[in-house]
PDB file of C-alpha atoms in Angstrom:
ATOM      1  CA  ALA E   1      14.008  57.021 -41.906  1.00  0.00           C
ATOM      2  CA  GLN E   2      10.468  55.833 -42.110  1.00  0.00           C
ATOM      3  CA  LYS E   3       9.408  53.673 -39.214  1.00  0.00           C
ATOM      4  CA  ILE E   4       6.502  52.200 -41.167  1.00  0.00           C
ATOM      5  CA  THR E   5       6.599  51.557 -44.895  1.00  0.00           C
ATOM      6  CA  GLN E   6       3.596  50.636 -46.991  1.00  0.00           C
ATOM      7  CA  THR E   7       4.775  50.168 -50.555  1.00  0.00           C
ATOM      8  CA  GLN E   8       1.380  49.697 -52.210  1.00  0.00           C
ATOM      9  CA  PRO E   9      -0.433  52.992 -52.746  1.00  0.00           C
ATOM     10  CA  GLY E  10      -3.355  51.114 -54.299  1.00  0.00           C
ATOM     11  CA  MET E  11      -4.557  47.534 -54.507  1.00  0.00           C
ATOM     12  CA  PHE E  12      -7.439  45.943 -56.366  1.00  0.00           C
ATOM     13  CA  VAL E  13      -9.126  42.656 -55.534  1.00  0.00           C
ATOM     14  CA  GLN E  14     -12.192  40.866 -56.750  1.00  0.00           C
ATOM     15  CA  GLU E  15     -14.982  40.163 -54.339  1.00  0.00           C
ATOM     16  CA  LYS E  16     -14.576  36.895 -52.375  1.00  0.00           C
ATOM     17  CA  GLU E  17     -10.854  36.726 -53.118  1.00  0.00           C
ATOM     18  CA  ALA E  18      -8.128  37.149 -50.500  1.00  0.00           C
ATOM     19  CA  VAL E  19      -5.758  40.109 -50.528  1.00  0.00           C
ATOM     20  CA  THR E  20      -2.514  40.915 -48.734  1.00  0.00           C
ATOM     21  CA  LEU E  21      -1.540  44.453 -47.810  1.00  0.00           C
ATOM     22  CA  ASP E  22       2.146  44.894 -47.145  1.00  0.00           C
ATOM     23  CA  CYS E  23       3.759  46.612 -44.185  1.00  0.00           C
ATOM     24  CA  THR E  24       7.372  46.712 -43.092  1.00  0.00           C
ATOM     25  CA  TYR E  25       8.650  48.432 -39.984  1.00  0.00           C
ATOM     26  CA  ASP E  26      11.884  49.686 -38.531  1.00  0.00           C
ATOM     27  CA  THR E  27      12.658  49.716 -34.830  1.00  0.00           C
ATOM     28  CA  SER E  28      15.467  48.820 -32.453  1.00  0.00           C
ATOM     29  CA  ASP E  29      13.088  48.474 -29.524  1.00  0.00           C
ATOM     30  CA  PRO E  30      12.632  44.762 -28.694  1.00  0.00           C
ATOM     31  CA  SER E  31       9.145  45.442 -27.371  1.00  0.00           C
ATOM     32  CA  TYR E  32       6.643  46.941 -29.760  1.00  0.00           C
ATOM     33  CA  GLY E  33       3.143  46.555 -31.091  1.00  0.00           C
ATOM     34  CA  LEU E  34       1.788  46.649 -34.602  1.00  0.00           C
ATOM     35  CA  PHE E  35      -1.675  47.836 -35.561  1.00  0.00           C
ATOM     36  CA  TRP E  36      -3.836  47.952 -38.638  1.00  0.00           C
ATOM     37  CA  TYR E  37      -6.554  50.538 -39.077  1.00  0.00           C
ATOM     38  CA  LYS E  38      -9.222  50.865 -41.751  1.00  0.00           C
ATOM     39  CA  GLN E  39     -10.473  54.233 -42.964  1.00  0.00           C
ATOM     40  CA  PRO E  40     -13.598  54.118 -45.146  1.00  0.00           C
ATOM     41  CA  SER E  41     -14.511  57.071 -47.328  1.00  0.00           C
ATOM     42  CA  SER E  42     -16.546  58.474 -44.428  1.00  0.00           C
ATOM     43  CA  GLY E  43     -13.241  59.248 -42.721  1.00  0.00           C
ATOM     44  CA  GLU E  44     -13.413  57.466 -39.382  1.00  0.00           C
ATOM     45  CA  MET E  45     -10.457  55.304 -38.360  1.00  0.00           C
ATOM     46  CA  ILE E  46     -11.417  51.786 -37.352  1.00  0.00           C
ATOM     47  CA  PHE E  47      -9.011  49.592 -35.396  1.00  0.00           C
ATOM     48  CA  LEU E  48      -8.784  46.142 -37.000  1.00  0.00           C
ATOM     49  CA  ILE E  49      -6.057  44.019 -35.482  1.00  0.00           C
ATOM     50  CA  TYR E  50      -3.014  44.070 -33.211  1.00  0.00           C
ATOM     51  CA  GLN E  51       0.203  42.043 -32.997  1.00  0.00           C
ATOM     52  CA  GLY E  52       2.650  42.271 -30.134  1.00  0.00           C
ATOM     53  CA  SER E  53       6.338  41.669 -30.770  1.00  0.00           C
ATOM     54  CA  TYR E  54       6.425  38.824 -28.266  1.00  0.00           C
ATOM     55  CA  ASP E  55       3.246  37.160 -29.457  1.00  0.00           C
ATOM     56  CA  GLN E  56       4.029  33.645 -30.599  1.00  0.00           C
ATOM     57  CA  GLN E  57       1.112  33.298 -32.947  1.00  0.00           C
ATOM     58  CA  ASN E  58      -0.127  35.494 -35.742  1.00  0.00           C
ATOM     59  CA  ALA E  59      -3.109  37.602 -34.743  1.00  0.00           C
ATOM     60  CA  THR E  60      -6.501  36.909 -36.272  1.00  0.00           C
ATOM     61  CA  GLU E  61      -9.801  38.765 -36.050  1.00  0.00           C
ATOM     62  CA  GLY E  62     -12.560  37.287 -38.156  1.00  0.00           C
ATOM     63  CA  ARG E  63     -11.594  37.729 -41.815  1.00  0.00           C
ATOM     64  CA  TYR E  64      -8.473  39.676 -40.869  1.00  0.00           C
ATOM     65  CA  SER E  65      -5.171  38.057 -40.061  1.00  0.00           C
ATOM     66  CA  LEU E  66      -1.731  39.474 -39.583  1.00  0.00           C
ATOM     67  CA  ASN E  67       1.196  37.690 -41.217  1.00  0.00           C
ATOM     68  CA  PHE E  68       3.932  38.600 -38.754  1.00  0.00           C
ATOM     69  CA  GLN E  69       7.491  37.833 -39.828  1.00  0.00           C
ATOM     70  CA  LYS E  70       9.678  39.261 -37.114  1.00  0.00           C
ATOM     71  CA  ALA E  71      13.058  38.544 -38.708  1.00  0.00           C
ATOM     72  CA  ARG E  72      11.957  40.317 -41.878  1.00  0.00           C
ATOM     73  CA  LYS E  73      10.250  43.095 -39.886  1.00  0.00           C
ATOM     74  CA  SER E  74       7.061  42.689 -41.806  1.00  0.00           C
ATOM     75  CA  ALA E  75       3.453  42.709 -40.621  1.00  0.00           C
ATOM     76  CA  ASN E  76       1.230  42.147 -43.602  1.00  0.00           C
ATOM     77  CA  LEU E  77      -2.548  42.286 -43.313  1.00  0.00           C
ATOM     78  CA  VAL E  78      -4.438  39.479 -44.986  1.00  0.00           C
ATOM     79  CA  ILE E  79      -8.126  39.955 -45.714  1.00  0.00           C
ATOM     80  CA  SER E  80      -9.874  36.755 -46.672  1.00  0.00           C
ATOM     81  CA  ALA E  81     -13.083  36.568 -48.719  1.00  0.00           C
ATOM     82  CA  SER E  82     -13.068  40.262 -49.636  1.00  0.00           C
ATOM     83  CA  GLN E  83     -16.345  42.154 -49.551  1.00  0.00           C
ATOM     84  CA  LEU E  84     -17.362  45.366 -51.303  1.00  0.00           C
ATOM     85  CA  GLY E  85     -17.449  47.033 -47.888  1.00  0.00           C
ATOM     86  CA  ASP E  86     -13.735  46.356 -47.476  1.00  0.00           C
ATOM     87  CA  SER E  87     -12.979  49.107 -49.992  1.00  0.00           C
ATOM     88  CA  ALA E  88     -11.136  51.676 -47.891  1.00  0.00           C
ATOM     89  CA  MET E  89      -7.751  53.092 -46.987  1.00  0.00           C
ATOM     90  CA  TYR E  90      -5.721  50.814 -44.733  1.00  0.00           C
ATOM     91  CA  PHE E  91      -3.000  52.041 -42.416  1.00  0.00           C
ATOM     92  CA  CYS E  92      -0.285  50.090 -40.660  1.00  0.00           C
ATOM     93  CA  ALA E  93       1.037  51.589 -37.428  1.00  0.00           C
ATOM     94  CA  MET E  94       3.582  50.788 -34.736  1.00  0.00           C
ATOM     95  CA  ARG E  95       3.985  51.634 -31.066  1.00  0.00           C
ATOM     96  CA  GLU E  96       7.341  51.291 -29.363  1.00  0.00           C
ATOM     97  CA  ARG E  97       7.323  50.586 -25.632  1.00  0.00           C
ATOM     98  CA  GLY E  98      10.626  52.119 -24.712  1.00  0.00           C
ATOM     99  CA  GLY E  99      11.539  55.750 -24.306  1.00  0.00           C
ATOM    100  CA  SER E 100       9.388  58.693 -23.391  1.00  0.00           C
ATOM    101  CA  THR E 101       6.971  58.352 -26.261  1.00  0.00           C
ATOM    102  CA  LEU E 102       4.661  55.888 -24.587  1.00  0.00           C
ATOM    103  CA  GLY E 103       1.449  55.587 -26.492  1.00  0.00           C
ATOM    104  CA  ARG E 104       2.334  57.375 -29.708  1.00  0.00           C
ATOM    105  CA  LEU E 105       1.827  55.504 -32.953  1.00  0.00           C
ATOM    106  CA  TYR E 106       3.895  55.785 -36.116  1.00  0.00           C
ATOM    107  CA  PHE E 107       1.737  55.431 -39.211  1.00  0.00           C
ATOM    108  CA  GLY E 108       2.507  54.377 -42.744  1.00  0.00           C
ATOM    109  CA  ARG E 109       1.226  56.253 -45.759  1.00  0.00           C
ATOM    110  CA  GLY E 110      -1.606  53.855 -46.335  1.00  0.00           C
ATOM    111  CA  THR E 111      -2.892  51.523 -49.038  1.00  0.00           C
ATOM    112  CA  GLN E 112      -6.139  52.247 -50.862  1.00  0.00           C
ATOM    113  CA  LEU E 113      -7.951  48.947 -51.364  1.00  0.00           C
ATOM    114  CA  THR E 114     -10.670  48.678 -53.981  1.00  0.00           C
ATOM    115  CA  VAL E 115     -12.871  45.589 -54.076  1.00  0.00           C
ATOM    116  CA  TRP E 116     -14.682  45.048 -57.357  1.00  0.00           C
ATOM    117  CA  PRO E 117     -17.670  42.763 -58.007  1.00  0.00           C
TER     118      PRO E 117
ATOM    119  CA  ASP K   1     -19.514  53.129 -25.972  1.00  0.00           C
ATOM    120  CA  VAL K   2     -16.132  54.704 -26.588  1.00  0.00           C
ATOM    121  CA  LYS K   3     -16.381  58.146 -28.073  1.00  0.00           C
ATOM    122  CA  VAL K   4     -14.116  60.859 -29.405  1.00  0.00           C
ATOM    123  CA  THR K   5     -15.852  63.899 -30.806  1.00  0.00           C
ATOM    124  CA  GLN K   6     -14.516  66.831 -32.781  1.00  0.00           C
ATOM    125  CA  SER K   7     -16.199  70.201 -32.881  1.00  0.00           C
ATOM    126  CA  SER K   8     -16.679  70.431 -36.642  1.00  0.00           C
ATOM    127  CA  ARG K   9     -16.667  68.053 -39.607  1.00  0.00           C
ATOM    128  CA  TYR K  10     -15.981  70.840 -42.089  1.00  0.00           C
ATOM    129  CA  LEU K  11     -14.442  74.242 -41.525  1.00  0.00           C
ATOM    130  CA  VAL K  12     -13.527  77.053 -43.909  1.00  0.00           C
ATOM    131  CA  LYS K  13     -11.265  79.830 -42.669  1.00  0.00           C
ATOM    132  CA  ARG K  14      -9.374  82.706 -44.196  1.00  0.00           C
ATOM    133  CA  THR K  15      -5.619  83.111 -44.270  1.00  0.00           C
ATOM    134  CA  GLY K  16      -4.370  84.763 -41.100  1.00  0.00           C
ATOM    135  CA  GLU K  17      -7.338  83.775 -38.939  1.00  0.00           C
ATOM    136  CA  LYS K  18      -6.839  82.096 -35.585  1.00  0.00           C
ATOM    137  CA  VAL K  19      -8.441  78.673 -35.717  1.00  0.00           C
ATOM    138  CA  PHE K  20      -9.471  76.404 -32.847  1.00  0.00           C
ATOM    139  CA  LEU K  21     -10.132  72.714 -33.356  1.00  0.00           C
ATOM    140  CA  GLU K  22     -11.680  71.040 -30.345  1.00  0.00           C
ATOM    141  CA  CYS K  23     -11.559  67.394 -29.375  1.00  0.00           C
ATOM    142  CA  VAL K  24     -13.408  65.744 -26.493  1.00  0.00           C
ATOM    143  CA  GLN K  25     -13.219  62.138 -25.311  1.00  0.00           C
ATOM    144  CA  ASP K  26     -15.466  60.467 -22.771  1.00  0.00           C
ATOM    145  CA  MET K  27     -13.263  57.478 -21.935  1.00  0.00           C
ATOM    146  CA  ASP K  28     -11.150  59.030 -19.184  1.00  0.00           C
ATOM    147  CA  HIS K  29      -8.078  58.511 -21.361  1.00  0.00           C
ATOM    148  CA  GLU K  30      -4.788  60.036 -20.312  1.00  0.00           C
ATOM    149  CA  ASN K  31      -3.283  60.338 -23.794  1.00  0.00           C
ATOM    150  CA  MET K  32      -4.596  62.532 -26.555  1.00  0.00           C
ATOM    151  CA  PHE K  33      -3.198  63.175 -30.018  1.00  0.00           C
ATOM    152  CA  TRP K  34      -3.626  65.500 -32.975  1.00  0.00           C
ATOM    153  CA  TYR K  35      -2.768  64.319 -36.489  1.00  0.00           C
ATOM    154  CA  ARG K  36      -3.099  65.791 -39.901  1.00  0.00           C
ATOM    155  CA  GLN K  37      -3.812  63.569 -42.863  1.00  0.00           C
ATOM    156  CA  ASP K  38      -2.840  64.479 -46.409  1.00  0.00           C
ATOM    157  CA  PRO K  39      -3.113  62.313 -49.538  1.00  0.00           C
ATOM    158  CA  GLY K  40      -0.038  60.162 -50.003  1.00  0.00           C
ATOM    159  CA  LEU K  41       1.464  61.212 -46.678  1.00  0.00           C
ATOM    160  CA  GLY K  42      -0.606  59.179 -44.242  1.00  0.00           C
ATOM    161  CA  LEU K  43      -1.142  60.437 -40.709  1.00  0.00           C
ATOM    162  CA  ARG K  44       1.456  62.790 -39.290  1.00  0.00           C
ATOM    163  CA  LEU K  45       1.565  63.596 -35.604  1.00  0.00           C
ATOM    164  CA  ILE K  46       1.335  67.270 -34.731  1.00  0.00           C
ATOM    165  CA  TYR K  47       1.166  67.283 -30.922  1.00  0.00           C
ATOM    166  CA  PHE K  48       0.239  64.906 -28.147  1.00  0.00           C
ATOM    167  CA  SER K  49      -0.464  65.080 -24.456  1.00  0.00           C
ATOM    168  CA  TYR K  50      -0.056  62.565 -21.610  1.00  0.00           C
ATOM    169  CA  ASP K  51      -1.817  64.525 -18.938  1.00  0.00           C
ATOM    170  CA  VAL K  52      -3.592  67.745 -18.205  1.00  0.00           C
ATOM    171  CA  LYS K  53      -1.456  70.771 -19.011  1.00  0.00           C
ATOM    172  CA  MET K  54       1.241  68.548 -20.512  1.00  0.00           C
ATOM    173  CA  LYS K  55       2.125  68.563 -24.185  1.00  0.00           C
ATOM    174  CA  GLU K  56       4.767  67.099 -26.444  1.00  0.00           C
ATOM    175  CA  LYS K  57       5.700  68.080 -29.977  1.00  0.00           C
ATOM    176  CA  GLY K  58       5.115  65.514 -32.650  1.00  0.00           C
ATOM    177  CA  ASP K  59       6.718  65.387 -36.065  1.00  0.00           C
ATOM    178  CA  ILE K  60       5.191  68.538 -37.581  1.00  0.00           C
ATOM    179  CA  PRO K  61       4.415  71.054 -34.785  1.00  0.00           C
ATOM    180  CA  GLU K  62       5.361  74.200 -36.707  1.00  0.00           C
ATOM    181  CA  GLY K  63       2.460  76.598 -37.058  1.00  0.00           C
ATOM    182  CA  TYR K  64       0.376  74.838 -34.392  1.00  0.00           C
ATOM    183  CA  SER K  65      -0.085  74.967 -30.655  1.00  0.00           C
ATOM    184  CA  VAL K  66      -2.255  72.950 -28.277  1.00  0.00           C
ATOM    185  CA  SER K  67      -4.060  73.314 -25.012  1.00  0.00           C
ATOM    186  CA  ARG K  68      -5.180  70.711 -22.502  1.00  0.00           C
ATOM    187  CA  GLU K  69      -6.839  72.325 -19.499  1.00  0.00           C
ATOM    188  CA  LYS K  70      -9.103  69.376 -18.731  1.00  0.00           C
ATOM    189  CA  LYS K  71      -8.446  65.672 -19.110  1.00  0.00           C
ATOM    190  CA  GLU K  72     -11.241  65.119 -21.583  1.00  0.00           C
ATOM    191  CA  ARG K  73     -10.473  68.041 -23.908  1.00  0.00           C
ATOM    192  CA  PHE K  74      -7.546  68.662 -26.231  1.00  0.00           C
ATOM    193  CA  SER K  75      -7.539  71.714 -28.461  1.00  0.00           C
ATOM    194  CA  LEU K  76      -5.453  72.353 -31.541  1.00  0.00           C
ATOM    195  CA  ILE K  77      -4.773  76.001 -32.348  1.00  0.00           C
ATOM    196  CA  LEU K  78      -3.636  77.477 -35.616  1.00  0.00           C
ATOM    197  CA  GLU K  79      -2.338  80.866 -34.556  1.00  0.00           C
ATOM    198  CA  SER K  80      -2.420  82.334 -38.066  1.00  0.00           C
ATOM    199  CA  ALA K  81      -3.926  79.951 -40.575  1.00  0.00           C
ATOM    200  CA  SER K  82      -2.161  79.510 -43.885  1.00  0.00           C
ATOM    201  CA  THR K  83      -3.239  77.757 -47.067  1.00  0.00           C
ATOM    202  CA  ASN K  84      -0.712  74.961 -46.514  1.00  0.00           C
ATOM    203  CA  GLN K  85      -2.638  74.025 -43.389  1.00  0.00           C
ATOM    204  CA  THR K  86      -5.599  72.961 -45.478  1.00  0.00           C
ATOM    205  CA  SER K  87      -5.954  69.332 -44.477  1.00  0.00           C
ATOM    206  CA  MET K  88      -7.938  66.689 -42.613  1.00  0.00           C
ATOM    207  CA  TYR K  89      -7.293  66.869 -38.863  1.00  0.00           C
ATOM    208  CA  LEU K  90      -7.828  63.805 -36.725  1.00  0.00           C
ATOM    209  CA  CYS K  91      -7.915  63.643 -32.955  1.00  0.00           C
ATOM    210  CA  ALA K  92      -7.305  60.419 -31.043  1.00  0.00           C
ATOM    211  CA  SER K  93      -7.065  59.210 -27.476  1.00  0.00           C
ATOM    212  CA  SER K  94      -5.632  56.192 -25.685  1.00  0.00           C
ATOM    213  CA  SER K  95      -4.816  54.964 -22.213  1.00  0.00           C
ATOM    214  CA  PRO K  96      -1.866  53.097 -20.658  1.00  0.00           C
ATOM    215  CA  ARG K  97      -4.480  51.274 -18.585  1.00  0.00           C
ATOM    216  CA  GLN K  98      -5.606  49.545 -21.742  1.00  0.00           C
ATOM    217  CA  GLY K  99      -3.042  46.930 -22.676  1.00  0.00           C
ATOM    218  CA  LEU K 100      -3.017  47.463 -26.408  1.00  0.00           C
ATOM    219  CA  TYR K 101      -2.696  51.244 -26.288  1.00  0.00           C
ATOM    220  CA  GLU K 102      -4.981  51.296 -29.283  1.00  0.00           C
ATOM    221  CA  GLN K 103      -5.989  54.763 -30.266  1.00  0.00           C
ATOM    222  CA  TYR K 104      -9.610  55.768 -30.655  1.00  0.00           C
ATOM    223  CA  PHE K 105     -10.200  58.375 -33.301  1.00  0.00           C
ATOM    224  CA  GLY K 106     -12.686  61.149 -33.788  1.00  0.00           C
ATOM    225  CA  PRO K 107     -14.514  61.631 -37.105  1.00  0.00           C
ATOM    226  CA  GLY K 108     -12.051  64.245 -38.336  1.00  0.00           C
ATOM    227  CA  THR K 109     -12.274  67.909 -39.277  1.00  0.00           C
ATOM    228  CA  ARG K 110     -11.694  68.851 -42.886  1.00  0.00           C
ATOM    229  CA  LEU K 111     -10.204  72.339 -42.745  1.00  0.00           C
ATOM    230  CA  THR K 112      -9.941  74.553 -45.787  1.00  0.00           C
ATOM    231  CA  VAL K 113      -7.937  77.761 -45.547  1.00  0.00           C
ATOM    232  CA  THR K 114      -8.573  80.220 -48.366  1.00  0.00           C
TER     233      THR K 114
END
């Protein structure tokens, strides 16, 4: 079974609008972390935001916020006031704390976001 | 500044060749990872390493091996390259001393096997 599911292969948003990229996860580990990465067409992976499973508040980093709904096992990325430079592939990822796989991340298949003027 | 470098951005090899992809990080990170990225499949973990000379299989290790003789360097080896190994290869590193365990990625190597 997939540990991370991103159901939107592609999303389109107009500049200055907000957009939500969906991510659901599957784990039985009570302690885990969720990450979002951005990959522009140049190929580098850029870390955007992190949410820990015990964090009480949703994470925010500038225009990025993470809508964390633990009971629904979802960790959606919200980008406010979209910019043309936000056009990229976005990956959701999860790290589980338990077991011998400390440090490895499970990635979703990604969502290609296109921002149009 | 945090840095992960990969030996080549683009590489073209022939079927059956032995291929070495090199990754170096300058952050004194314990953990290093090799992924391959294919359209529609996201990032899939090939191998990872928690320490020098240690390695663990990821989700798709078949056809690959790795070497970690020094902490800063993690090599991915394709013993006999095949066309289905044409892909983007990404190296990453992280450390348990950093609370988030976020992974830092190299720029990627786009490998074409003909």
